[in-house]
Short mmCIF file of C-alpha atoms and ligand atoms in Angstrom, two decimals:
data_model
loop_
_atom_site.label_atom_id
_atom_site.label_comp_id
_atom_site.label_asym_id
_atom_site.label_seq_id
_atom_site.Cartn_x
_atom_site.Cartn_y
_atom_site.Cartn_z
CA UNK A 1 0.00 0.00 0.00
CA UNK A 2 1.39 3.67 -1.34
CA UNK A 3 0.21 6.17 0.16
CA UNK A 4 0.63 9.81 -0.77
CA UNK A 5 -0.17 13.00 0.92
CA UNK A 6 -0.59 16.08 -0.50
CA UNK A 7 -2.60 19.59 0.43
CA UNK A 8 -6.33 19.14 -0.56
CA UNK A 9 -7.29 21.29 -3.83
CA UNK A 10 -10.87 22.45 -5.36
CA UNK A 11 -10.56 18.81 -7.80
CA UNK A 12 -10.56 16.61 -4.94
CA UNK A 13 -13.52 18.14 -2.83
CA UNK A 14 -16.16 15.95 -4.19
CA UNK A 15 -14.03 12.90 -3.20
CA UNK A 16 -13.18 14.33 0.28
CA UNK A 17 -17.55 14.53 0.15
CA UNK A 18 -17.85 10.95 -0.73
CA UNK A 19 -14.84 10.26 2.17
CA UNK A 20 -16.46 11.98 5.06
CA UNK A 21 -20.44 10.61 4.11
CA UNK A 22 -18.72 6.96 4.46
CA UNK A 23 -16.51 7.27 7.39
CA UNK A 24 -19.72 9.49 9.15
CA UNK A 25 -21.64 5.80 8.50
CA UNK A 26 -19.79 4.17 11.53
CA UNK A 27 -20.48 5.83 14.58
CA UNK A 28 -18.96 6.25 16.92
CA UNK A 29 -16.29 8.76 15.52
CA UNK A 30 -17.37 11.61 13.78
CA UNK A 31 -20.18 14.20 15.18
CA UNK A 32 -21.76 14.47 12.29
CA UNK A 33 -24.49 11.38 11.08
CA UNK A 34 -24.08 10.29 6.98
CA UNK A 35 -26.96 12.66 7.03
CA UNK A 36 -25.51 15.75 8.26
CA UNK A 37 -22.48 15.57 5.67
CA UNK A 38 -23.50 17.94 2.99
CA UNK A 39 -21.20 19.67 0.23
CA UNK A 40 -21.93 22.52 1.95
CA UNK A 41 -20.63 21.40 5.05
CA UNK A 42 -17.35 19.86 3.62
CA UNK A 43 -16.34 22.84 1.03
CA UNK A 44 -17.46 25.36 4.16
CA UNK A 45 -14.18 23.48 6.16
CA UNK A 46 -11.94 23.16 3.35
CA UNK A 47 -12.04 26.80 2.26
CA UNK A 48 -11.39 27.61 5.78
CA UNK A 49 -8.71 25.43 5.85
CA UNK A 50 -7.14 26.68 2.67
CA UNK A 51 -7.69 29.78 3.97
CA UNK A 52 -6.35 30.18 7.47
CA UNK A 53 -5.26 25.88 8.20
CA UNK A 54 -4.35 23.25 6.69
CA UNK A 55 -5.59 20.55 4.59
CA UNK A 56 -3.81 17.41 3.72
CA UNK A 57 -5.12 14.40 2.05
CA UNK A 58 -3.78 10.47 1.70
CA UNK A 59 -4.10 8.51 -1.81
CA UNK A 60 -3.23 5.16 -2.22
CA UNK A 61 -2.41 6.63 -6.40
CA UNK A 62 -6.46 6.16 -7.16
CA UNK A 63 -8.19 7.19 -4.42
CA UNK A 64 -8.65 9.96 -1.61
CA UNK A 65 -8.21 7.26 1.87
CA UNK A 66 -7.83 10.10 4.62
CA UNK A 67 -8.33 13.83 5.37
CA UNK A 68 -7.56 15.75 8.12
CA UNK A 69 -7.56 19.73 8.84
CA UNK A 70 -7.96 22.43 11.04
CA UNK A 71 -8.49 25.90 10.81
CA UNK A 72 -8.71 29.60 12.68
CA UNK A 73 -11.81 30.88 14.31
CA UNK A 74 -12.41 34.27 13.44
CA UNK A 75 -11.80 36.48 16.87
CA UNK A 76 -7.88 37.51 16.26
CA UNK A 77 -6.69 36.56 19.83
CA UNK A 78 -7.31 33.13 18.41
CA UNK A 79 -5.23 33.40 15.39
CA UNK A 80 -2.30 31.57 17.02
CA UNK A 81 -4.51 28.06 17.29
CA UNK A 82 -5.66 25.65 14.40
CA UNK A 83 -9.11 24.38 16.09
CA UNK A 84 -12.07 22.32 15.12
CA UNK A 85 -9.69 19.95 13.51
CA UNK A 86 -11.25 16.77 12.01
CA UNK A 87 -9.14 13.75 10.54
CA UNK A 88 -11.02 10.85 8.85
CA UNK A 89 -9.87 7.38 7.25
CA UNK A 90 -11.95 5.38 4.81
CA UNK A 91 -12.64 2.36 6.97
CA UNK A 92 -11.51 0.21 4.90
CA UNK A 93 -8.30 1.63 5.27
CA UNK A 94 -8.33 1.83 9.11
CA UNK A 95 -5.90 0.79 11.33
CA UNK A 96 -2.82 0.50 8.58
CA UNK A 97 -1.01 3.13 9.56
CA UNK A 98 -2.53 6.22 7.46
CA UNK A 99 -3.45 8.14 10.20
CA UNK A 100 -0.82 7.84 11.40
CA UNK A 101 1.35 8.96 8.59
CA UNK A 102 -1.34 11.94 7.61
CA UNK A 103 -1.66 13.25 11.31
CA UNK A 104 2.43 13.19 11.16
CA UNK A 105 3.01 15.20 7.97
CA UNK A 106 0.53 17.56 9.50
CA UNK A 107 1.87 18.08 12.99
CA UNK A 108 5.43 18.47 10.63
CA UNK A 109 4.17 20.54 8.21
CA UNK A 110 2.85 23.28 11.21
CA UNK A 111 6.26 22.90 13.09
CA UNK A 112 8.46 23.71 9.85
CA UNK A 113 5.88 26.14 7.57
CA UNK A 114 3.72 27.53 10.03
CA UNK A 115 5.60 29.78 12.77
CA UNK A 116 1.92 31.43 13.27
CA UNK A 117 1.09 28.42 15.01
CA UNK A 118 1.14 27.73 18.81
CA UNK A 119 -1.71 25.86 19.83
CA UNK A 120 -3.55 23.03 17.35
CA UNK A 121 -6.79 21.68 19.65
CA UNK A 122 -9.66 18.91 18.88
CA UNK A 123 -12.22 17.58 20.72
CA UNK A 124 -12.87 13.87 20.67
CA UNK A 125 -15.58 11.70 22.25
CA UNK A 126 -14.20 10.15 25.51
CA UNK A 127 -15.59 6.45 24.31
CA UNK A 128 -13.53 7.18 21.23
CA UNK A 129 -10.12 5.50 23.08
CA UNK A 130 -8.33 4.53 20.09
CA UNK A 131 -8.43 8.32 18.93
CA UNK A 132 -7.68 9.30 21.79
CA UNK A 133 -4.62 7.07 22.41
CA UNK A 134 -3.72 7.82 19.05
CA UNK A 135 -3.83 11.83 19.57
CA UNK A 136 -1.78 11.38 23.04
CA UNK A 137 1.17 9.58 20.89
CA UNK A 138 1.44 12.20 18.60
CA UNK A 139 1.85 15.14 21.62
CA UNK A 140 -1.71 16.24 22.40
CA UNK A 141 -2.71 16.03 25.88
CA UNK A 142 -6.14 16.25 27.79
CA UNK A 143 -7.46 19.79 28.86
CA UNK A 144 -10.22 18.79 30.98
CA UNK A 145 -14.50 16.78 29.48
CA UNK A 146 -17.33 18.44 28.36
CA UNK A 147 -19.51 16.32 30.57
CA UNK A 148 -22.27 14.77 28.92
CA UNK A 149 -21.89 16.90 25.54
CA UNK A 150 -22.29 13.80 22.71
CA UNK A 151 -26.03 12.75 23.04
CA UNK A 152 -25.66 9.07 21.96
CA UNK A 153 -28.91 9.09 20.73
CA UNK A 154 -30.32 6.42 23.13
CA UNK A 155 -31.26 8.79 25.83
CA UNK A 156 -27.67 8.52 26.99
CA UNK A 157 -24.67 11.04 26.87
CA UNK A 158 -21.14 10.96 27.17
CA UNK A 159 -17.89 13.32 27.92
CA UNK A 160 -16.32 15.47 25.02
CA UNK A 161 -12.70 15.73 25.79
CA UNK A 162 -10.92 18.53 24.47
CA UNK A 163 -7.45 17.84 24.22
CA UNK A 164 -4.32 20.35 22.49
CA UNK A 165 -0.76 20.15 21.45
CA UNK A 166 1.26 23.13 22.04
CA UNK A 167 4.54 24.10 19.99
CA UNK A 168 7.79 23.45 21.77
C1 LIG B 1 -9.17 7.50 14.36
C2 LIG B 1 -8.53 7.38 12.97
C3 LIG B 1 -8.29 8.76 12.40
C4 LIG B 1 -7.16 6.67 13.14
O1 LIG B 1 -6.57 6.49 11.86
P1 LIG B 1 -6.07 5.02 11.42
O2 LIG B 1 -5.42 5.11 10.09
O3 LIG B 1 -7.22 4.09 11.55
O4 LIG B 1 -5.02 4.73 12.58
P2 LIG B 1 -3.55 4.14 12.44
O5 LIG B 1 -3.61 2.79 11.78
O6 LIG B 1 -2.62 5.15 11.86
O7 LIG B 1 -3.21 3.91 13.97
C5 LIG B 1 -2.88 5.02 14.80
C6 LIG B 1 -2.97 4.63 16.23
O8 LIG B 1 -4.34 4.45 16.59
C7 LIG B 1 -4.44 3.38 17.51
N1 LIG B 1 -5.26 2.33 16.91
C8 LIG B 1 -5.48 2.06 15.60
N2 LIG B 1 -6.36 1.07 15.47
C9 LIG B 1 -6.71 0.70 16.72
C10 LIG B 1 -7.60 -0.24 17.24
N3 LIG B 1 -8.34 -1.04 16.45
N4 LIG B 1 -7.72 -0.32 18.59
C11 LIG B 1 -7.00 0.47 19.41
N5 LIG B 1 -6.13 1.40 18.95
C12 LIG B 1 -6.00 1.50 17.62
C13 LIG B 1 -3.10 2.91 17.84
O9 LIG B 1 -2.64 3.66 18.94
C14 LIG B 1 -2.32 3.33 16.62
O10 LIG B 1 -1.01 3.53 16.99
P3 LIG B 1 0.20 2.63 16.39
O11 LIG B 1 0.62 3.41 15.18
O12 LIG B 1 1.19 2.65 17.49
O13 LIG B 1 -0.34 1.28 16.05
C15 LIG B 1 -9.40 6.53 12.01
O14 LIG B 1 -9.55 5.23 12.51
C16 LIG B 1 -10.77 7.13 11.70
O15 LIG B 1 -10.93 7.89 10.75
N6 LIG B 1 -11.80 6.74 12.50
C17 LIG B 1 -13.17 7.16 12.26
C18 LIG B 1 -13.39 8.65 12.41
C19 LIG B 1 -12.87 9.17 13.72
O16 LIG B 1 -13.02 8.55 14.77
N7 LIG B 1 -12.23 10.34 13.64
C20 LIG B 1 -11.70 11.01 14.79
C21 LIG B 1 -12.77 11.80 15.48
S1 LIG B 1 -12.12 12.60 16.94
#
């Protein structure tokens, strides 16, 4: 398996669309429901991203197997921090490595491009371990949980926990 990364572009949005309504159908790990992943939605994030962020994508040569991104709120005291950042692995590429890699090249890209950066934060779903785990390699630690922020839709909710990494 190749994989190469490169900085999402206007030619590979309606891929990233077909990306995020597949990986939304597990859940578990996105917010969002298949449902709530719209065009709209996606090309909202990725212009931000372009904009202010980052974008990077994973191929395997044919087709788009992972996104992630971040961008800037608006308010300028927060123009230091990448936020709301989302990564997301076609499932049947999960668990090979590809987040890895793509969460990697990000972190790398912000350390050597991005000087405006201090602060990159995400929140993740405290049932979501393996994310979590997975964030916690890569540098980001816990801040504190949202208690009972993710309805699970069975008259049940769960933590949020927001976690950041912070530039050395
Ligand atoms: C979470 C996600 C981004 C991880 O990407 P991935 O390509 O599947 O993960 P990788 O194969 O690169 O593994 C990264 C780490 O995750 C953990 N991990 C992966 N699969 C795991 C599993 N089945 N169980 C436990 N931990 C696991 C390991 O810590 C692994 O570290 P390693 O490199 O030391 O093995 C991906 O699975 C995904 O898109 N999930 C659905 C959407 C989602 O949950 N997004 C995040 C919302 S906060």
């Amino acid at each position: 398996l190749e994989i190469n990364l490169k900085h999402g572009r206007q030619g590979d949005w309606p891929e990233i669309v077909e990306l995020y309504k597949l990986v939304a159908k597990n859940k578990g790990g996105l917010a969002r429901g298949q449902d709530e992943i719209s065009w709209e939605y996606v090309t909202t994030f990725l212009r931000k991203s372009e904009k202010t962020g980052l974008s990077l994508i994973a191929t395997d040569g044919l087709t788009v197997v992972g996104e992630i991104h971040a961008y800037k709120l608006e308010p300028m005291v927060f123009s230091h921090v990448l936020s709301e950042l989302t990564i997301a692995i076609h499932p049947d590429f999960q668990g090979k490595g590809i987040g890895r890699i793509l969460f990697s090249a990000f972190l790398e890209e912000i350390i050597s491009h991005r000087p405006d950066i201090l602060r990159v934060e995400l929140i993740a779903r405290e049932s979501n371990k393996k994310a979590i785990q997975f964030y916690e390699t890569l540098g980001f630690r816990q801040e504190g949980r949202y208690e009972q922020r993710i309805d699970r839709g069975d008259g049940t909710f769960e933590a949020d926990i927001p976690m950041a990494w912070l530039r050395k």
